[in-house]
Coordinates of C-alpha atoms in Angstrom, one line a residue:
X1 CA -19.1 -91.8 -5.2
X2 CA -18.5 -88.5 -5.8
X3 CA -15.4 -86.9 -3.9
X4 CA -16.6 -84.1 -1.9
X5 CA -13.9 -83.8 0.7
X6 CA -10.3 -84.5 1.3
X7 CA -9.3 -86.2 4.4
X8 CA -5.6 -87.3 5.6
X9 CA -5.2 -90.4 3.0
X10 CA -6.8 -88.8 0.2
X11 CA -4.4 -86.0 0.2
X12 CA -1.2 -88.3 1.0
X13 CA -2.3 -90.2 -2.2
X14 CA -2.9 -87.4 -4.1
X15 CA 0.3 -85.8 -3.5
X16 CA 2.2 -89.1 -3.9
X17 CA 0.7 -89.6 -7.6
X18 CA 1.6 -85.8 -8.2
X19 CA 5.3 -86.5 -7.0
X20 CA 5.9 -89.4 -9.2
X21 CA 4.3 -87.4 -12.3
X22 CA 7.0 -84.8 -11.6
X23 CA 9.8 -87.2 -10.8
X24 CA 8.7 -89.0 -14.5
X25 CA 8.9 -85.5 -16.2
X26 CA 12.5 -84.3 -14.5
X27 CA 14.4 -84.6 -17.8
X28 CA 12.0 -82.3 -19.7
X29 CA 12.0 -79.8 -17.1
X30 CA 15.9 -79.7 -17.1
X31 CA 15.8 -79.0 -20.7
X32 CA 13.5 -75.8 -20.8
X33 CA 15.3 -74.7 -17.4
X34 CA 16.5 -71.0 -18.5
X35 CA 15.2 -69.1 -15.5
X36 CA 16.9 -67.7 -12.8
X37 CA 19.9 -69.4 -14.6
X38 CA 20.2 -71.8 -17.3
X39 CA 22.0 -74.3 -15.2
X40 CA 20.0 -77.4 -16.2
X41 CA 18.9 -78.6 -13.0
X42 CA 15.1 -77.2 -12.1
X43 CA 13.8 -80.7 -13.0
X44 CA 16.4 -82.5 -10.7
X45 CA 15.7 -80.2 -7.7
X46 CA 12.1 -80.2 -7.9
X47 CA 12.3 -84.3 -8.3
X48 CA 14.4 -84.6 -5.3
X49 CA 12.2 -82.1 -3.3
X50 CA 9.0 -83.8 -4.2
X51 CA 10.7 -87.4 -3.5
X52 CA 11.1 -85.9 0.1
X53 CA 7.8 -84.9 0.2
X54 CA 6.5 -88.3 -0.8
X55 CA 8.5 -90.1 1.8
X56 CA 7.1 -88.0 4.3
X57 CA 3.7 -88.5 3.3
X58 CA 4.1 -92.3 3.0
X59 CA 5.6 -92.2 6.4
X60 CA 2.7 -90.3 8.0
X61 CA -0.2 -92.6 9.3
X62 CA -2.2 -89.5 10.4
X63 CA -6.1 -89.3 9.3
X64 CA -6.5 -85.9 9.4
X65 CA -5.9 -83.7 6.5
X66 CA -4.3 -81.1 9.0
X67 CA -1.7 -83.8 10.5
X68 CA -0.9 -85.0 6.8
X69 CA -0.2 -81.4 5.5
X70 CA 2.3 -80.8 8.3
X71 CA 4.0 -83.7 7.6
X72 CA 4.3 -82.9 3.7
X73 CA 5.3 -79.2 4.9
X74 CA 8.2 -80.7 7.3
X75 CA 9.3 -83.1 4.5
X76 CA 9.4 -80.5 1.8
X77 CA 11.6 -77.8 3.9
X78 CA 13.7 -80.6 4.9
X79 CA 14.2 -81.7 1.4
X80 CA 13.8 -78.7 -0.8
X81 CA 16.7 -78.2 -3.4
X82 CA 17.1 -75.1 -5.9
X83 CA 14.7 -72.2 -6.5
X84 CA 11.7 -74.2 -7.4
X85 CA 12.0 -76.6 -4.5
X86 CA 12.3 -73.9 -2.0
X87 CA 9.1 -72.4 -3.6
X88 CA 7.1 -75.6 -3.3
X89 CA 8.3 -76.1 0.4
X90 CA 6.8 -72.7 1.2
X91 CA 3.7 -73.5 -1.0
X92 CA 3.2 -76.5 1.6
X93 CA 4.1 -74.9 4.5
X94 CA 1.1 -72.3 3.6
X95 CA -1.1 -75.4 2.7
X96 CA -0.6 -76.7 6.3
X97 CA -1.4 -73.2 7.7
X98 CA -4.5 -73.2 5.8
X99 CA -5.5 -76.6 6.8
X100 CA -4.8 -76.2 10.5
X101 CA -7.1 -77.8 13.1
X102 CA -9.1 -79.6 10.2
X103 CA -9.7 -83.3 10.2
X104 CA -11.0 -83.1 6.6
X105 CA -11.4 -80.4 4.2
X106 CA -14.6 -79.6 1.9
X107 CA -14.1 -77.9 -1.3
X108 CA -14.6 -74.5 0.1
X109 CA -12.2 -75.2 2.9
X110 CA -9.6 -76.6 0.4
X111 CA -10.0 -73.1 -1.4
X112 CA -9.0 -71.0 1.4
X113 CA -6.1 -73.2 2.4
X114 CA -4.8 -73.0 -1.4
X115 CA -5.3 -69.3 -1.2
X116 CA -3.1 -69.1 2.0
X117 CA -0.4 -71.5 0.2
X118 CA -0.4 -69.0 -2.6
X119 CA 0.0 -66.2 -0.4
X120 CA 2.8 -67.3 1.3
X121 CA 4.8 -68.9 -1.4
X122 CA 4.9 -65.3 -3.0
X123 CA 6.1 -63.6 0.6
X124 CA 8.9 -66.1 0.8
X125 CA 10.3 -64.5 -2.4
X126 CA 12.6 -61.3 -1.9
X127 CA 12.2 -60.2 -5.5
X128 CA 9.1 -62.3 -7.0
X129 CA 9.0 -62.1 -10.6
X130 CA 5.7 -62.6 -13.0
X131 CA 5.8 -65.6 -15.5
X132 CA 7.2 -68.3 -13.1
X133 CA 5.9 -70.9 -10.7
X134 CA 4.7 -68.1 -8.3
X135 CA 2.1 -66.8 -11.2
X136 CA 0.9 -70.3 -12.1
X137 CA 0.5 -71.0 -8.3
X138 CA -1.5 -67.8 -8.1
X139 CA -3.5 -68.6 -11.0
X140 CA -4.4 -71.9 -10.2
X141 CA -5.4 -71.0 -6.7
X142 CA -7.5 -68.2 -7.8
X143 CA -9.2 -70.8 -10.2
X144 CA -9.8 -73.0 -7.3
X145 CA -11.5 -69.8 -5.1
X146 CA -13.4 -68.9 -8.3
X147 CA -14.8 -72.2 -9.1
X148 CA -15.5 -74.4 -6.2
X149 CA -19.0 -73.5 -5.5
X150 CA -20.1 -74.2 -9.1
X151 CA -18.6 -78.1 -9.4
X152 CA -19.7 -81.1 -7.6
X153 CA -16.6 -82.8 -6.7
X154 CA -13.1 -82.6 -6.4
X155 CA -12.0 -84.4 -9.5
X156 CA -13.8 -81.7 -11.5
X157 CA -12.3 -78.7 -9.5
X158 CA -8.7 -79.9 -10.0
X159 CA -9.5 -80.6 -13.7
X160 CA -10.9 -76.9 -14.3
X161 CA -8.1 -75.7 -12.2
X162 CA -5.4 -77.7 -14.1
X163 CA -6.7 -76.2 -17.3
X164 CA -6.6 -72.4 -16.0
X165 CA -3.1 -73.3 -14.6
X166 CA -1.9 -74.7 -18.2
X167 CA -3.2 -71.4 -19.9
X168 CA -1.1 -69.5 -17.1
X169 CA 1.9 -71.7 -18.0
X170 CA 1.4 -71.2 -21.5
X171 CA 1.3 -67.2 -20.9
X172 CA 4.9 -67.3 -18.9
X173 CA 7.1 -66.4 -22.0
X174 CA 4.5 -63.1 -22.5
X175 CA 5.7 -62.2 -19.1
X176 CA 9.5 -63.0 -18.8
X177 CA 11.4 -62.1 -21.9
X178 CA 14.3 -64.6 -21.2
X179 CA 11.6 -67.5 -21.9
X180 CA 10.4 -66.0 -24.7
X181 CA 13.9 -65.5 -26.3
X182 CA 15.0 -69.4 -25.3
X183 CA 11.4 -70.7 -26.8
X184 CA 10.2 -72.4 -23.7
X185 CA 7.7 -71.8 -20.6
X186 CA 9.1 -71.7 -17.4
X187 CA 10.5 -74.8 -15.9
X188 CA 9.2 -74.4 -12.5
X189 CA 5.7 -73.5 -13.4
X190 CA 5.8 -76.4 -16.0
X191 CA 6.8 -78.9 -13.1
X192 CA 3.8 -77.5 -10.8
X193 CA 1.5 -78.2 -13.9
X194 CA 3.0 -81.9 -13.8
X195 CA 2.4 -82.2 -10.3
X196 CA -1.3 -81.5 -10.7
X197 CA -1.5 -83.7 -13.8
X198 CA -0.5 -86.3 -11.3
X199 CA -2.9 -85.3 -8.7
X200 CA -5.8 -85.3 -11.2
X201 CA -4.8 -88.8 -12.5
X202 CA -5.0 -90.3 -9.1
X203 CA -8.4 -88.7 -8.1
X204 CA -9.7 -89.9 -11.6
X205 CA -8.3 -93.5 -11.6
X206 CA -7.6 -94.1 -7.8
X207 CA -4.3 -95.3 -8.9
X208 CA -0.8 -94.3 -8.3
X209 CA 1.3 -95.3 -11.0
X210 CA 5.2 -95.2 -11.9
X211 CA 4.3 -94.4 -15.3
X212 CA 0.8 -93.0 -15.5
X213 CA -0.3 -94.3 -19.3
X214 CA -2.9 -91.7 -19.7
X215 CA -0.8 -88.7 -19.3
X216 CA 2.4 -89.6 -21.2
X217 CA 3.7 -86.4 -23.0
X218 CA 5.3 -87.0 -26.2
X219 CA 7.8 -84.5 -27.9
X220 CA 9.9 -82.1 -25.9
X221 CA 11.1 -78.7 -26.2
X222 CA 14.8 -77.8 -25.5
X223 CA 15.7 -74.3 -24.4
X224 CA 18.1 -72.1 -27.0
X225 CA 20.7 -70.6 -24.5
X226 CA 23.0 -68.2 -26.1
X227 CA 24.9 -66.9 -23.0
X228 CA 28.1 -68.3 -21.8
X229 CA 28.7 -69.7 -18.0
X230 CA 30.8 -66.5 -17.4
X231 CA 27.8 -64.2 -17.6
X232 CA 26.5 -65.7 -14.6
X233 CA 26.6 -62.9 -12.2
X234 CA 26.3 -65.2 -9.1
X235 CA 28.4 -68.2 -9.2
X236 CA 26.8 -70.4 -6.4
X237 CA 23.5 -71.6 -5.5
X238 CA 23.7 -71.5 -2.0
X239 CA 21.2 -73.3 0.3
X240 CA 20.9 -74.1 3.8
X241 CA 18.3 -75.6 6.5
X242 CA 18.0 -73.7 9.6
X243 CA 16.7 -75.1 12.9
X244 CA 15.9 -72.7 16.0
X245 CA 13.6 -71.0 17.8
X246 CA 11.7 -67.8 17.2
X247 CA 13.4 -67.1 13.6
X248 CA 12.7 -63.8 12.3
X249 CA 12.6 -64.7 8.6
X250 CA 12.0 -60.9 7.7
X251 CA 15.2 -59.9 9.4
X252 CA 17.0 -62.9 8.0
X253 CA 16.2 -62.2 4.7
X254 CA 17.3 -58.4 5.0
X255 CA 20.6 -59.5 6.3
X256 CA 21.1 -61.8 3.2
X257 CA 19.7 -59.4 0.5
X258 CA 23.2 -57.8 -0.2
X259 CA 24.7 -61.1 -0.6
X260 CA 23.2 -62.3 -3.8
X261 CA 20.1 -62.5 -5.6
X262 CA 17.2 -65.2 -6.3
X263 CA 16.8 -65.4 -2.4
X264 CA 14.3 -67.4 -0.9
X265 CA 13.6 -67.6 3.0
X266 CA 11.0 -70.4 3.6
X267 CA 9.3 -71.9 6.5
X268 CA 8.3 -71.2 9.9
X269 CA 9.7 -69.7 13.3
X270 CA 11.3 -72.8 13.7
X271 CA 12.7 -74.2 10.4
X272 CA 13.8 -72.4 7.7
X273 CA 15.1 -73.0 4.4
X274 CA 17.0 -70.5 2.9
X275 CA 18.2 -70.5 -1.0
X276 CA 20.2 -67.6 -2.6
X277 CA 22.6 -67.4 -5.7
X278 CA 25.9 -65.8 -4.1
X279 CA 29.7 -65.4 -4.5
X280 CA 30.1 -65.8 -1.2
X281 CA 28.5 -68.9 0.1
X282 CA 30.5 -69.1 3.6
X283 CA 29.2 -65.5 4.4
X284 CA 25.7 -66.7 3.9
X285 CA 26.1 -69.9 6.4
X286 CA 27.7 -67.2 8.9
X287 CA 24.6 -65.3 8.9
X288 CA 22.4 -68.4 9.1
X289 CA 24.0 -69.8 12.2
X290 CA 23.4 -66.5 14.0
X291 CA 19.6 -67.6 13.6
X292 CA 19.9 -71.2 14.5
X293 CA 21.7 -74.6 14.1
X294 CA 22.7 -75.6 10.4
X295 CA 21.3 -79.0 10.0
X296 CA 22.3 -79.1 6.2
X297 CA 24.0 -76.7 3.8
X298 CA 25.3 -77.0 0.4
X299 CA 26.7 -74.7 -2.6
X300 CA 26.5 -75.6 -6.3
X301 CA 28.6 -74.1 -8.7
X302 CA 26.0 -72.8 -11.4
X303 CA 28.6 -71.9 -14.3
X304 CA 29.9 -75.5 -14.3
X305 CA 26.1 -76.8 -14.1
X306 CA 25.7 -74.3 -17.0
X307 CA 28.5 -75.5 -19.1
X308 CA 27.6 -79.4 -18.8
X309 CA 23.9 -78.8 -19.4
X310 CA 24.5 -76.6 -22.6
X311 CA 28.1 -77.4 -23.9
X312 CA 26.6 -79.2 -26.8
X313 CA 22.9 -78.7 -27.4
X314 CA 22.8 -81.3 -30.3
X315 CA 24.3 -84.1 -28.0
X316 CA 22.1 -86.8 -26.5
X317 CA 23.4 -88.9 -23.8
X318 CA 22.8 -92.7 -23.5
X319 CA 19.9 -93.3 -21.1
X320 CA 20.1 -95.8 -18.4
X321 CA 17.0 -98.0 -17.3
X322 CA 16.8 -100.5 -14.7
X323 CA 14.4 -102.5 -12.5
X324 CA 13.7 -102.0 -8.8
X325 CA 15.6 -105.0 -7.7
X326 CA 18.4 -102.3 -8.2
X327 CA 19.3 -100.9 -4.7
X328 CA 20.8 -97.4 -4.4
X329 CA 20.4 -94.5 -2.0
X330 CA 17.3 -93.0 -3.3
X331 CA 18.6 -89.8 -4.5
X332 CA 20.8 -91.4 -6.8
X333 CA 18.0 -92.4 -9.0
X334 CA 17.1 -88.8 -9.4
X335 CA 20.6 -87.3 -9.6
X336 CA 21.6 -89.5 -12.2
X337 CA 18.4 -89.6 -14.0
X338 CA 18.4 -93.2 -13.6
X339 CA 14.8 -94.8 -15.3
X340 CA 13.4 -97.2 -13.1
X341 CA 10.8 -100.0 -14.0
X342 CA 9.3 -101.2 -10.5
X343 CA 8.2 -104.8 -9.3
X344 CA 4.8 -105.2 -7.8
X345 CA 4.8 -106.8 -4.1
X346 CA 1.4 -108.0 -3.0
X347 CA 0.1 -109.2 0.2
X348 CA -2.8 -111.4 -0.6
X349 CA -5.2 -109.2 -2.5
X350 CA -3.5 -105.9 -1.8
X351 CA -0.6 -104.7 -4.0
X352 CA 1.9 -102.2 -3.6
X353 CA 4.6 -100.4 -6.4
X354 CA 8.2 -101.2 -5.1
X355 CA 9.9 -97.9 -4.0
X356 CA 6.7 -95.9 -5.1
X357 CA 3.7 -96.7 -2.9
X358 CA 5.4 -98.6 0.0
X359 CA 8.1 -97.6 2.6
X360 CA 10.7 -100.1 4.0
X361 CA 9.3 -99.6 7.3
X362 CA 5.8 -100.4 6.5
X363 CA 7.0 -103.5 4.3
X364 CA 8.8 -105.1 7.2
X365 CA 6.3 -104.4 9.8
X366 CA 3.7 -106.2 7.3
X367 CA 6.0 -109.1 6.5
X368 CA 6.3 -109.4 10.4
X369 CA 2.1 -109.3 10.8
X370 CA 0.3 -110.3 7.8
X371 CA -1.3 -113.6 7.7
X372 CA -0.2 -114.3 4.2
X373 CA 3.3 -114.2 3.0
X374 CA 3.9 -111.3 0.4
X375 CA 4.5 -112.4 -3.3
X376 CA 6.2 -110.4 -6.3
X377 CA 5.0 -109.8 -9.6
X378 CA 7.8 -109.2 -12.2
X379 CA 7.3 -106.2 -14.8
X380 CA 5.4 -106.9 -17.8
X381 CA 6.9 -106.0 -21.0
X382 CA 4.2 -103.2 -21.4
X383 CA 5.8 -101.8 -18.0
X384 CA 9.0 -101.9 -19.9
X385 CA 7.7 -100.6 -23.1
X386 CA 6.0 -97.6 -21.6
X387 CA 9.4 -96.6 -19.7
X388 CA 11.2 -97.1 -23.2
X389 CA 8.8 -94.8 -25.1
X390 CA 9.1 -92.1 -22.3
X391 CA 12.7 -92.3 -22.6
X392 CA 12.8 -92.1 -26.2
X393 CA 11.1 -88.4 -26.0
X394 CA 14.9 -87.3 -24.9
X395 CA 17.2 -89.9 -26.3
X396 CA 18.1 -92.0 -29.4
X397 CA 19.7 -94.9 -27.4
X398 CA 19.4 -96.3 -23.9
X399 CA 21.0 -99.3 -21.7
X400 CA 18.9 -101.4 -19.7
X401 CA 20.7 -103.4 -16.7
X402 CA 18.3 -105.9 -15.3
X403 CA 18.3 -108.3 -12.4
X404 CA 20.0 -111.5 -13.1
X405 CA 17.9 -113.7 -15.7
X406 CA 19.0 -116.6 -13.8
X407 CA 16.5 -115.7 -10.9
X408 CA 13.7 -113.9 -12.6
X409 CA 11.9 -113.5 -16.0
X410 CA 12.3 -109.8 -16.0
X411 CA 15.2 -109.6 -18.3
X412 CA 13.2 -111.4 -20.9
X413 CA 10.4 -109.0 -20.6
X414 CA 13.0 -105.9 -21.1
X415 CA 14.3 -107.5 -24.2
X416 CA 10.7 -108.4 -25.5
X417 CA 10.0 -104.8 -25.1
X418 CA 13.3 -103.4 -26.5
X419 CA 12.2 -105.4 -29.9
X420 CA 8.9 -103.9 -29.9
X421 CA 10.2 -100.4 -29.8
X422 CA 13.2 -100.6 -31.9
X423 CA 12.0 -98.1 -34.3
X424 CA 11.6 -95.8 -31.9
X425 CA 14.6 -95.9 -29.8
X426 CA 17.8 -98.4 -29.7
X427 CA 18.1 -100.3 -26.2
X428 CA 20.7 -102.6 -25.4
X429 CA 19.6 -104.7 -22.8
X430 CA 22.1 -106.2 -20.2
X431 CA 22.0 -109.1 -17.9
X432 CA 23.4 -107.8 -14.6
X433 CA 23.7 -111.3 -13.1
X434 CA 23.4 -109.7 -9.9
X435 CA 20.6 -107.9 -7.8
X436 CA 20.3 -105.4 -4.8
X437 CA 23.3 -102.8 -4.4
X438 CA 25.7 -105.1 -7.0
X439 CA 23.4 -104.2 -9.5
X440 CA 22.9 -100.6 -8.1
X441 CA 26.9 -100.0 -8.5
X442 CA 26.8 -101.5 -11.9
X443 CA 23.9 -99.1 -12.7
X444 CA 25.6 -96.2 -11.0
X445 CA 28.8 -96.5 -13.0
X446 CA 26.9 -96.7 -16.2
X447 CA 24.9 -93.6 -15.3
X448 CA 28.2 -91.5 -14.4
X449 CA 29.8 -92.9 -17.5
X450 CA 26.7 -91.8 -19.5
X451 CA 26.8 -88.3 -17.9
X452 CA 30.3 -87.7 -19.0
X453 CA 29.4 -88.4 -22.6
X454 CA 30.4 -92.2 -23.3
X455 CA 28.6 -93.4 -26.3
X456 CA 26.4 -96.5 -26.4
X457 CA 29.3 -99.2 -27.9
X458 CA 31.6 -98.0 -25.5
X459 CA 29.1 -97.8 -22.6
X460 CA 27.9 -101.5 -23.1
X461 CA 31.5 -102.6 -23.0
X462 CA 31.9 -100.6 -19.8
X463 CA 28.9 -102.1 -18.3
X464 CA 29.9 -105.7 -19.2
X465 CA 33.3 -105.1 -17.6
X466 CA 31.2 -104.1 -14.2
X467 CA 29.1 -107.3 -14.4
X468 CA 32.2 -109.2 -14.5
X469 CA 34.1 -107.3 -11.6
X470 CA 31.2 -106.7 -9.1
X471 CA 31.0 -108.7 -6.0
X472 CA 28.1 -109.3 -4.0
X473 CA 28.2 -111.2 -0.5
X474 CA 25.2 -111.2 1.7
X475 CA 23.6 -113.2 4.7
X476 CA 20.3 -113.8 6.3
X477 CA 19.0 -114.0 9.9
X478 CA 16.8 -117.0 8.9
X479 CA 16.3 -119.5 6.1
X480 CA 12.6 -119.1 6.6
X481 CA 11.8 -116.2 3.9
X482 CA 14.1 -118.0 1.3
X483 CA 12.0 -121.4 1.9
X484 CA 8.6 -119.3 1.8
X485 CA 9.8 -117.6 -1.5
X486 CA 10.5 -121.0 -3.1
X487 CA 14.3 -120.0 -3.5
X488 CA 15.5 -123.0 -1.1
X489 CA 13.7 -126.3 -0.5
X490 CA 12.0 -126.7 2.8
X491 CA 14.4 -129.8 3.4
X492 CA 17.6 -127.6 3.4
X493 CA 15.9 -124.7 5.0
X494 CA 14.8 -127.0 8.0
X495 CA 18.0 -128.6 8.4
X496 CA 20.2 -125.1 8.2
X497 CA 17.2 -123.7 10.8
X498 CA 18.1 -126.7 12.7
X499 CA 21.6 -126.4 12.9
X500 CA 21.3 -122.7 13.4
X501 CA 23.3 -122.2 10.2
X502 CA 23.5 -118.4 8.9
X503 CA 25.0 -118.9 5.2
X504 CA 27.2 -116.2 3.7
X505 CA 25.9 -116.2 -0.2
X506 CA 27.3 -114.8 -3.4
X507 CA 26.2 -114.6 -6.9
X508 CA 28.3 -116.8 -9.1
X509 CA 29.3 -115.8 -12.8
X510 CA 25.9 -117.0 -13.9
X511 CA 24.3 -114.9 -11.4
X512 CA 23.1 -118.1 -9.4
X513 CA 23.2 -118.2 -5.5
X514 CA 26.3 -119.9 -4.1
X515 CA 27.0 -120.6 -0.3
X516 CA 30.7 -119.4 0.6
X517 CA 30.8 -119.6 4.2
X518 CA 28.9 -120.7 7.1
X519 CA 28.2 -119.2 10.5
X520 CA 26.4 -120.1 13.5
X521 CA 25.5 -116.7 15.2
X522 CA 24.8 -113.3 13.8
X523 CA 28.3 -111.6 15.3
X524 CA 30.1 -114.3 13.6
X525 CA 28.2 -114.1 10.2
X526 CA 28.7 -110.3 10.5
X527 CA 32.7 -110.7 11.2
X528 CA 33.0 -113.3 8.4
X529 CA 31.0 -111.0 5.8
X530 CA 33.7 -108.2 6.8
X531 CA 36.9 -110.7 6.5
X532 CA 35.5 -112.0 3.0
X533 CA 34.7 -108.6 1.6
X534 CA 37.9 -106.9 2.9
X535 CA 40.0 -109.6 1.3
X536 CA 38.4 -109.7 -1.9
X537 CA 38.2 -105.8 -2.2
X538 CA 41.9 -105.5 -1.2
X539 CA 44.6 -103.7 -3.6
X540 CA 41.7 -102.7 -6.1
X541 CA 42.0 -99.4 -7.3
X542 CA 39.1 -96.9 -7.7
X543 CA 37.3 -99.2 -5.2
X544 CA 33.7 -98.1 -4.8
X545 CA 31.5 -100.1 -2.0
X546 CA 28.2 -100.1 -0.8
X547 CA 26.3 -101.8 2.2
X548 CA 22.5 -102.7 2.3
X549 CA 20.2 -103.9 5.1
X550 CA 16.6 -105.4 5.3
X551 CA 15.1 -103.5 8.5
X552 CA 18.8 -103.8 10.1
X553 CA 20.2 -100.0 10.0
X554 CA 22.6 -100.8 13.2
X555 CA 24.0 -103.9 11.9
X556 CA 24.4 -101.9 8.5
X557 CA 26.0 -99.2 10.0
X558 CA 28.6 -101.3 11.9
X559 CA 29.6 -103.1 8.7
X560 CA 30.1 -99.8 6.8
X561 CA 32.3 -98.1 9.8
X562 CA 34.7 -101.3 9.8
X563 CA 34.8 -101.4 6.0
X564 CA 35.3 -98.0 5.6
X565 CA 38.3 -98.3 8.2
X566 CA 40.1 -101.2 6.9
X567 CA 40.0 -100.4 3.5
X568 CA 40.7 -96.5 3.9
X569 CA 37.6 -95.4 2.1
X570 CA 36.2 -92.1 2.4
X571 CA 32.8 -93.2 2.5
X572 CA 30.7 -96.4 2.4
X573 CA 27.2 -95.6 1.5
X574 CA 24.3 -97.4 3.4
X575 CA 21.0 -98.1 1.8
X576 CA 18.0 -100.4 2.1
X577 CA 16.8 -103.7 0.5
X578 CA 14.0 -103.1 -1.6
X579 CA 11.1 -104.7 -0.7
X580 CA 10.8 -107.0 -3.9
X581 CA 14.2 -108.5 -2.5
X582 CA 13.2 -108.3 1.3
X583 CA 10.3 -110.7 0.4
X584 CA 13.2 -113.4 0.1
X585 CA 15.9 -112.3 2.2
X586 CA 13.6 -111.7 5.3
X587 CA 14.3 -108.9 8.1
X588 CA 17.8 -108.7 9.2
X589 CA 19.7 -109.5 5.9
X590 CA 22.6 -107.5 5.5
X591 CA 24.7 -107.3 2.0
X592 CA 28.1 -105.8 0.8
X593 CA 29.0 -105.4 -2.7
X594 CA 32.0 -103.4 -4.2
X595 CA 33.5 -102.6 -7.7
X596 CA 36.9 -101.9 -8.2
X597 CA 39.6 -102.0 -10.9

């Protein structure tokens, strides 16, 4: 059936697919980033922004296109990063205003809405420049407006408008000389085109994929940057999010204008995102506080970012790859540019992509209500091969850190794929002998070392050291899910349930589960978990620790605070157990992992 209207679910899935495409192309966008500042982070900022938008979409259960568009706008404003991220936030804000009151939008209604979005995107910029994302958004919206009456359905409309956007993108160097000198198109504009590519792929295939096989891009430009970091006039990329009432964005913009350049004031009368390049971030924050409460604010040193991004254009870092059994705070995957191959989770014949098309909250609701127990499907060698080939566009070498081979065939799939692509890229595949946040700490350590320029042989040794020194401890509320998943026999599970035993489990040197203690209540299991972790971690240098939970945020927060105090740590991050592992651990499970010298 031709798609002649967009409702809430279609808008939601389209934007999630677009976000995945943009996130996939993050590194390429960083490599061509020269405007407004060549600090090499446009891709990261747009990816972080769209990850926030995708999460907002996943959490929204409304059916109307307007309700979904409001959720997209709110999450974009909350999660906007950088110049292009702030523009995307205003784009989604304009889209929600253009779709106001609509249950669903036909092509004419959509054309009107994107015209509003393009107009408000430009109005948010204090000094708009042609040849940027603004130009491509405008030309794309104009194409939608000019074309919608001549086409039969949305896929045709998006395909035609994507062509117009791509042509506009290719003209950006003609309009912005700094792009022509660097030999690239505008990074923000390219990111918007990638967003449209993902949307079109979904409309044509009906699928949201981690790696969209039909639109892989091979070959990658890199900006030729001549200027030195000291030539950056305003040093700090300053951002703030304001919540208040009757916020006068025009007055706020005029107050901020003397403090820097590249200023964007996006949002509504109650929620505003500020972005400005300034030498006086504290003054920016002081002005912002006059208009409401600062929910979050930050400043990034663009001279340092420039130096890191362009210190040696010929140098190539080692890429870091893992699977979705690896648990880290969501932003870390993007900040460290960690490439992830997802596991599929299925409830009967309904399948989801772990960490992509299902939220933790939705997973545990389904786990509690579904008549069938979910199953997991490990990535195939072909899934790894696609990611490896994508990584090969920017790297000659990579290291893949995979969940314990003692519990899954994922490691073998990763190894087979590495052999298949050995002429394209050198991949070292490492058995983490772990899962969850322990695997996450190993991956995080590898990503930081790679970012600092560690070469492959040394990096492999560093990862092997982390594998040997990381420690995971976890406890479950009930053995039922381990029994259902086939990890524990029915006899042992039934006996543990009869005796109300809550085991505390670690993974041994081979990566196999091993019970290290037993408790007979939730409070006792948490106290023993804290005591065991504190005892084992005490005295370690450069200690990093993390807590994970399966739909038990209060318990995780308690564990993290107790461990932080006892071990005198600055912070103990908390994250969720991925659905791929939650299938076996079940709701209420909590875990602690640490790594140190």
